[in-house]
Amino acid sequence: MKIRVGQGYDVHRQGEGEELWLGGIQFDHTHGLIGHSDADVLIHAICDAILGAANMRDIGYHFADTDPQYKGIDSKILLADVMKIVRDAGWELGNVDCTIVAERPKINPHIPNMKECLAKVMNVDVEDISLKATTSEKMGFVGREEGMAVHAVALITKA
């Protein structure tokens, strides 16, 4: 059995009046994330981790932010496509472990809903998805609430 690990990282700027999507769940918050798609920074980092583990480049390679067909797209669609790409190549997800870095809103109360949503999209067990949240202690662009960041690690296997 082959085992591989991939790392993903993504950031998005925050903007007043924008929608905030994290892990496929819409948050009620005054500031959302800005991007070509729905700017779901968590899903984007997960996609990069899985694609990286499979040695299949990154989310921008597969879904270019210059391509109008992805303008405003629901990132859950991109994640489902990533899962199909890696499964078609014979890989299966072992687990993902993610850290969401944001000052506000509070993420922890939403983690169970995000895990359920991601598990459905990825067709995996909820326990295969680990989500954690932290702040940057008011330092840097996250601390100033100019954006959010996510670090993700994925383990994949091939029989």
Coordinates of N, CA and C in Angstrom, one line a residue:
M1 N 0.8 -1.2 0.0 CA 0.0 0.0 0.0 C 0.9 1.3 0.0
K2 N 0.5 2.2 -0.9 CA 1.2 3.5 -0.9 C 0.5 4.5 0.0
I3 N 1.3 5.2 0.7 CA 0.7 6.3 1.6 C 1.4 7.6 1.2
R4 N 0.6 8.7 1.1 CA 1.2 10.0 0.8 C 0.5 11.0 1.6
V5 N 1.3 12.1 1.9 CA 0.8 13.2 2.7 C 0.9 14.5 1.8
G6 N 0.0 15.3 1.9 CA 0.0 16.6 1.2 C -0.4 17.7 2.1
Q7 N 0.2 18.9 1.8 CA -0.1 20.1 2.7 C -0.7 21.1 1.8
G8 N -1.7 21.8 2.4 CA -2.4 22.9 1.7 C -2.5 24.1 2.5
Y9 N -2.4 25.3 1.9 CA -2.5 26.6 2.6 C -3.3 27.5 1.7
D10 N -4.2 28.3 2.3 CA -4.9 29.3 1.5 C -5.2 30.5 2.4
V11 N -5.3 31.6 1.7 CA -5.7 32.8 2.4 C -6.7 33.6 1.5
H12 N -7.6 34.3 2.1 CA -8.5 35.2 1.3 C -8.7 36.5 2.1
R13 N -8.8 37.6 1.4 CA -9.1 38.9 2.0 C -10.5 38.9 2.5
Q14 N -10.8 39.7 3.6 CA -12.1 39.9 4.0 C -12.7 41.2 3.5
G15 N -14.0 41.2 3.3 CA -14.6 42.5 2.9 C -16.0 42.6 3.5
E16 N -16.3 43.8 3.9 CA -17.6 44.1 4.5 C -18.7 43.9 3.5
G17 N -19.8 43.2 3.9 CA -20.9 42.9 3.1 C -20.8 41.7 2.2
E18 N -19.6 41.1 2.2 CA -19.4 39.8 1.4 C -19.9 38.6 2.2
E19 N -20.3 37.6 1.5 CA -20.8 36.4 2.1 C -19.6 35.6 2.7
L20 N -19.8 35.0 3.9 CA -18.7 34.2 4.5 C -19.1 32.7 4.5
W21 N -18.3 32.0 3.7 CA -18.5 30.5 3.5 C -17.2 29.8 4.0
L22 N -17.4 28.9 5.0 CA -16.3 28.1 5.5 C -16.7 26.7 5.6
G23 N -16.0 25.8 5.0 CA -16.4 24.3 5.1 C -17.7 24.0 4.5
G24 N -18.1 24.8 3.5 CA -19.4 24.6 2.8 C -20.6 25.2 3.6
I25 N -20.3 25.8 4.7 CA -21.4 26.4 5.6 C -21.4 27.9 5.5
Q26 N -22.5 28.6 5.3 CA -22.5 30.0 5.3 C -22.7 30.5 6.8
F27 N -21.8 31.5 7.1 CA -21.8 32.1 8.4 C -22.5 33.4 8.4
D28 N -23.2 33.8 9.4 CA -23.8 35.1 9.6 C -22.7 36.0 10.2
H29 N -22.1 36.8 9.4 CA -21.1 37.7 9.8 C -21.1 39.0 9.0
T30 N -20.6 40.1 9.5 CA -20.6 41.4 8.8 C -19.6 41.4 7.7
H31 N -18.5 40.6 7.8 CA -17.5 40.5 6.8 C -17.3 39.1 6.2
G32 N -17.2 39.0 4.9 CA -17.0 37.7 4.3 C -15.7 37.7 3.6
L33 N -15.5 36.7 2.8 CA -14.2 36.5 2.1 C -14.4 36.8 0.6
I34 N -13.3 37.4 0.1 CA -13.3 37.8 -1.3 C -12.5 36.9 -2.2
G35 N -13.1 36.5 -3.3 CA -12.4 35.6 -4.2 C -13.1 35.4 -5.5
H36 N -12.5 34.7 -6.4 CA -13.1 34.4 -7.7 C -14.3 33.5 -7.6
S37 N -14.2 32.5 -6.7 CA -15.2 31.6 -6.4 C -16.0 32.1 -5.2
D38 N -16.6 31.2 -4.4 CA -17.2 31.7 -3.2 C -16.2 32.0 -2.0
A39 N -14.9 31.8 -2.3 CA -13.8 32.1 -1.4 C -13.8 31.3 -0.2
D40 N -14.3 30.1 -0.2 CA -14.3 29.2 0.9 C -12.8 28.7 1.2
V41 N -12.1 29.5 2.0 CA -10.7 29.3 2.2 C -10.4 27.9 2.8
L42 N -11.3 27.3 3.6 CA -11.1 26.0 4.2 C -11.1 24.9 3.1
I43 N -12.2 25.0 2.2 CA -12.2 24.0 1.2 C -11.1 24.1 0.2
H44 N -10.6 25.3 -0.1 CA -9.5 25.5 -1.0 C -8.2 24.9 -0.4
A45 N -8.0 25.1 0.9 CA -6.8 24.5 1.5 C -6.9 23.0 1.5
I46 N -8.1 22.4 1.7 CA -8.3 21.0 1.7 C -8.0 20.4 0.3
C47 N -8.5 21.1 -0.7 CA -8.3 20.7 -2.1 C -6.8 20.7 -2.4
D48 N -6.1 21.7 -2.0 CA -4.6 21.8 -2.3 C -3.9 20.6 -1.6
A49 N -4.3 20.3 -0.3 CA -3.6 19.3 0.4 C -3.8 17.9 -0.3
I50 N -5.1 17.6 -0.7 CA -5.4 16.4 -1.4 C -4.7 16.3 -2.7
L51 N -4.7 17.3 -3.5 CA -4.1 17.3 -4.8 C -2.6 17.2 -4.6
G52 N -2.0 17.9 -3.7 CA -0.6 17.8 -3.4 C -0.1 16.4 -3.0
A53 N -0.9 15.8 -2.2 CA -0.6 14.4 -1.8 C -0.6 13.5 -3.0
A54 N -1.5 13.7 -3.9 CA -1.5 12.8 -5.2 C -0.6 13.3 -6.2
N55 N 0.2 14.3 -6.0 CA 1.2 14.9 -6.9 C 0.4 15.4 -8.2
M56 N -0.7 16.1 -8.0 CA -1.5 16.6 -9.1 C -1.7 18.1 -9.0
R57 N -0.6 18.7 -8.7 CA -0.5 20.2 -8.7 C -1.4 20.8 -7.6
D58 N -2.2 21.9 -8.0 CA -3.0 22.6 -7.0 C -4.3 23.0 -7.6
I59 N -5.1 23.6 -6.7 CA -6.5 24.0 -7.1 C -6.5 25.0 -8.3
G60 N -5.5 25.9 -8.3 CA -5.5 26.9 -9.4 C -5.2 26.3 -10.7
Y61 N -4.4 25.2 -10.7 CA -4.1 24.5 -12.0 C -5.4 23.8 -12.6
H62 N -6.2 23.2 -11.7 CA -7.4 22.6 -12.2 C -8.6 23.5 -12.4
F63 N -8.7 24.6 -11.6 CA -9.8 25.5 -11.6 C -9.3 26.9 -11.6
A64 N -8.8 27.4 -12.7 CA -8.1 28.7 -12.8 C -9.0 29.8 -12.4
D65 N -8.5 30.8 -11.6 CA -9.3 31.9 -11.3 C -9.5 32.9 -12.4
T66 N -8.9 32.6 -13.6 CA -9.1 33.4 -14.8 C -10.2 32.8 -15.6
D67 N -10.7 31.7 -15.3 CA -11.7 31.0 -16.1 C -13.1 31.5 -15.6
P68 N -13.9 32.1 -16.5 CA -15.2 32.6 -16.1 C -16.2 31.5 -15.6
Q69 N -16.0 30.3 -16.0 CA -16.9 29.2 -15.5 C -16.8 29.0 -14.0
Y70 N -15.7 29.5 -13.4 CA -15.6 29.3 -11.9 C -15.9 30.5 -11.1
K71 N -16.4 31.6 -11.8 CA -16.7 32.8 -11.1 C -17.9 32.6 -10.2
G72 N -17.7 32.8 -8.9 CA -18.8 32.6 -7.9 C -19.2 31.2 -7.6
I73 N -18.4 30.2 -8.1 CA -18.8 28.8 -8.0 C -18.8 28.4 -6.5
D74 N -19.6 27.5 -6.2 CA -19.7 26.9 -4.8 C -18.5 26.0 -4.7
S75 N -17.6 26.2 -3.7 CA -16.4 25.5 -3.6 C -16.6 24.0 -3.3
K76 N -17.8 23.7 -2.8 CA -18.2 22.3 -2.6 C -18.1 21.5 -3.9
I77 N -18.5 22.2 -5.0 CA -18.4 21.5 -6.4 C -16.9 21.3 -6.7
L78 N -16.0 22.2 -6.4 CA -14.6 22.0 -6.7 C -14.1 20.9 -5.8
L79 N -14.4 20.8 -4.6 CA -14.0 19.7 -3.7 C -14.5 18.3 -4.2
A80 N -15.7 18.3 -4.6 CA -16.2 17.0 -5.2 C -15.5 16.6 -6.4
D81 N -15.1 17.6 -7.3 CA -14.3 17.3 -8.5 C -12.9 16.8 -8.1
V82 N -12.3 17.4 -7.1 CA -11.0 17.0 -6.6 C -11.0 15.6 -6.2
M83 N -12.1 15.2 -5.4 CA -12.2 13.8 -4.9 C -12.3 12.9 -6.1
K84 N -13.1 13.3 -7.1 CA -13.2 12.4 -8.3 C -11.9 12.3 -9.0
I85 N -11.1 13.3 -9.2 CA -9.8 13.3 -9.8 C -8.9 12.3 -9.1
V86 N -8.8 12.4 -7.8 CA -7.8 11.6 -7.1 C -8.3 10.1 -7.0
R87 N -9.6 10.0 -6.9 CA -10.2 8.6 -6.9 C -10.0 7.9 -8.2
D88 N -10.2 8.7 -9.3 CA -10.0 8.1 -10.7 C -8.6 7.7 -10.9
A89 N -7.6 8.2 -10.1 CA -6.2 7.9 -10.2 C -5.9 6.7 -9.2
G90 N -6.9 6.2 -8.5 CA -6.7 5.1 -7.6 C -6.4 5.5 -6.1
W91 N -6.5 6.8 -5.8 CA -6.2 7.2 -4.4 C -7.5 7.3 -3.6
E92 N -7.3 7.1 -2.3 CA -8.5 7.2 -1.4 C -8.0 8.1 -0.2
L93 N -8.9 8.9 0.3 CA -8.5 9.8 1.4 C -8.5 9.0 2.7
G94 N -7.4 9.2 3.4 CA -7.2 8.6 4.8 C -7.9 9.6 5.8
N95 N -7.4 10.8 5.8 CA -7.9 11.8 6.7 C -7.4 13.2 6.2
V96 N -8.0 14.2 6.7 CA -7.6 15.6 6.6 C -7.5 16.2 8.0
D97 N -6.6 17.1 8.2 CA -6.4 17.8 9.5 C -6.2 19.3 9.1
C98 N -7.1 20.1 9.6 CA -7.1 21.6 9.2 C -7.1 22.5 10.4
T99 N -6.4 23.6 10.2 CA -6.4 24.7 11.2 C -6.9 26.0 10.5
I100 N -8.0 26.5 11.0 CA -8.6 27.7 10.5 C -8.0 28.9 11.4
V101 N -7.5 29.9 10.8 CA -6.9 31.0 11.5 C -7.8 32.2 11.2
A102 N -8.5 32.7 12.3 CA -9.4 33.8 12.1 C -9.6 34.5 13.5
E103 N -9.8 35.8 13.5 CA -10.1 36.5 14.7 C -11.6 36.4 15.0
R104 N -12.4 36.6 14.0 CA -13.8 36.6 14.2 C -14.4 36.1 12.9
P105 N -15.6 35.5 12.9 CA -16.4 35.1 14.0 C -15.8 33.9 14.7
K106 N -16.4 33.5 15.8 CA -16.0 32.3 16.5 C -16.3 31.1 15.6
I107 N -15.3 30.3 15.4 CA -15.5 29.1 14.5 C -15.9 27.9 15.2
N108 N -15.4 27.6 16.4 CA -15.7 26.4 17.1 C -17.1 25.9 17.2
P109 N -18.1 26.8 17.4 CA -19.5 26.4 17.4 C -20.0 25.7 16.1
H110 N -19.3 26.1 15.0 CA -19.7 25.6 13.7 C -19.0 24.4 13.2
I111 N -18.0 23.9 13.9 CA -17.2 22.8 13.5 C -18.0 21.5 13.2
P112 N -18.9 21.1 14.1 CA -19.7 19.9 13.8 C -20.5 20.0 12.4
N113 N -21.1 21.2 12.2 CA -21.8 21.3 10.9 C -20.9 21.3 9.7
M114 N -19.7 21.9 9.8 CA -18.7 22.0 8.7 C -18.2 20.5 8.5
K115 N -17.9 19.8 9.5 CA -17.5 18.4 9.3 C -18.5 17.5 8.6
E116 N -19.8 17.7 9.0 CA -20.9 16.9 8.4 C -21.0 17.3 6.9
C117 N -20.9 18.6 6.6 CA -21.0 19.0 5.2 C -19.8 18.5 4.4
L118 N -18.6 18.6 4.9 CA -17.4 18.2 4.2 C -17.4 16.7 4.0
A119 N -17.9 15.9 5.0 CA -17.9 14.5 4.9 C -18.8 14.0 3.8
K120 N -20.0 14.7 3.7 CA -21.0 14.4 2.6 C -20.4 14.7 1.2
V121 N -19.8 15.8 1.1 CA -19.2 16.2 -0.2 C -18.1 15.3 -0.6
M122 N -17.2 14.9 0.4 CA -16.1 14.0 0.1 C -16.4 12.5 0.1
N123 N -17.6 12.2 0.6 CA -18.0 10.8 0.7 C -17.0 10.0 1.6
V124 N -16.8 10.6 2.8 CA -15.9 10.0 3.8 C -16.7 10.0 5.1
D125 N -16.1 9.4 6.1 CA -16.7 9.4 7.5 C -16.3 10.7 8.1
V126 N -17.2 11.2 9.0 CA -17.0 12.5 9.7 C -15.7 12.4 10.5
E127 N -15.4 11.3 11.1 CA -14.2 11.2 11.9 C -12.9 11.2 11.1
D128 N -13.0 11.2 9.8 CA -11.8 11.4 8.9 C -11.5 12.8 8.7
I129 N -12.3 13.7 9.2 CA -12.0 15.2 9.0 C -11.8 15.8 10.4
S130 N -10.7 16.4 10.6 CA -10.3 17.1 11.8 C -10.3 18.6 11.5
L131 N -11.1 19.4 12.2 CA -11.1 20.9 12.1 C -10.8 21.5 13.4
K132 N -9.9 22.5 13.4 CA -9.5 23.2 14.6 C -9.5 24.7 14.2
A133 N -9.7 25.5 15.2 CA -9.7 27.0 15.0 C -8.8 27.7 16.0
T134 N -8.1 28.7 15.5 CA -7.3 29.5 16.4 C -7.3 31.0 15.9
T135 N -6.8 31.9 16.7 CA -6.6 33.2 16.3 C -5.2 33.5 16.0
S136 N -4.8 34.7 15.6 CA -3.4 35.0 15.5 C -3.0 36.0 16.5
E137 N -3.8 36.1 17.6 CA -3.5 36.9 18.8 C -3.4 38.4 18.3
K138 N -4.3 38.8 17.4 CA -4.4 40.2 16.9 C -3.1 40.6 16.1
M139 N -2.3 39.7 15.7 CA -1.1 40.0 14.9 C -1.3 39.7 13.5
G140 N -0.7 40.5 12.6 CA -0.7 40.3 11.2 C -2.0 40.6 10.5
F141 N -2.1 40.2 9.2 CA -3.4 40.5 8.5 C -4.6 39.8 9.1
V142 N -4.4 38.6 9.6 CA -5.5 37.9 10.3 C -5.9 38.6 11.5
G143 N -4.9 39.0 12.3 CA -5.2 39.7 13.6 C -5.9 41.1 13.4
R144 N -5.6 41.7 12.2 CA -6.3 43.0 11.9 C -7.6 42.8 11.2
E145 N -8.0 41.5 11.1 CA -9.2 41.1 10.4 C -9.3 41.5 9.0
E146 N -8.1 41.5 8.3 CA -8.1 41.8 6.9 C -8.3 40.5 6.0
G147 N -8.2 39.4 6.7 CA -8.3 38.1 5.9 C -8.3 36.9 6.9
M148 N -8.5 35.8 6.3 CA -8.4 34.5 7.0 C -7.4 33.6 6.3
A149 N -6.9 32.6 7.1 CA -6.0 31.6 6.5 C -6.4 30.2 7.0
V150 N -6.0 29.2 6.2 CA -6.2 27.8 6.6 C -5.0 27.0 6.3
H151 N -4.5 26.2 7.2 CA -3.5 25.2 7.0 C -4.2 23.8 6.9
A152 N -3.9 23.0 6.0 CA -4.5 21.7 5.9 C -3.4 20.6 5.5
V153 N -3.6 19.4 6.1 CA -2.8 18.3 5.8 C -3.7 17.1 5.4
A154 N -3.4 16.4 4.3 CA -4.2 15.3 3.9 C -3.3 14.1 3.8
L155 N -3.9 12.9 4.2 CA -3.2 11.6 4.0 C -4.1 10.9 3.0
I156 N -3.4 10.3 2.0 CA -4.1 9.5 1.0 C -3.4 8.1 0.9
T157 N -4.2 7.1 0.4 CA -3.6 5.8 0.3 C -4.0 5.2 -1.1
K158 N -3.2 4.3 -1.5 CA -3.5 3.6 -2.8 C -3.1 2.1 -2.6
A159 N -4.1 1.3 -2.9 CA -3.8 -0.2 -2.7 C -2.8 -0.7 -3.7

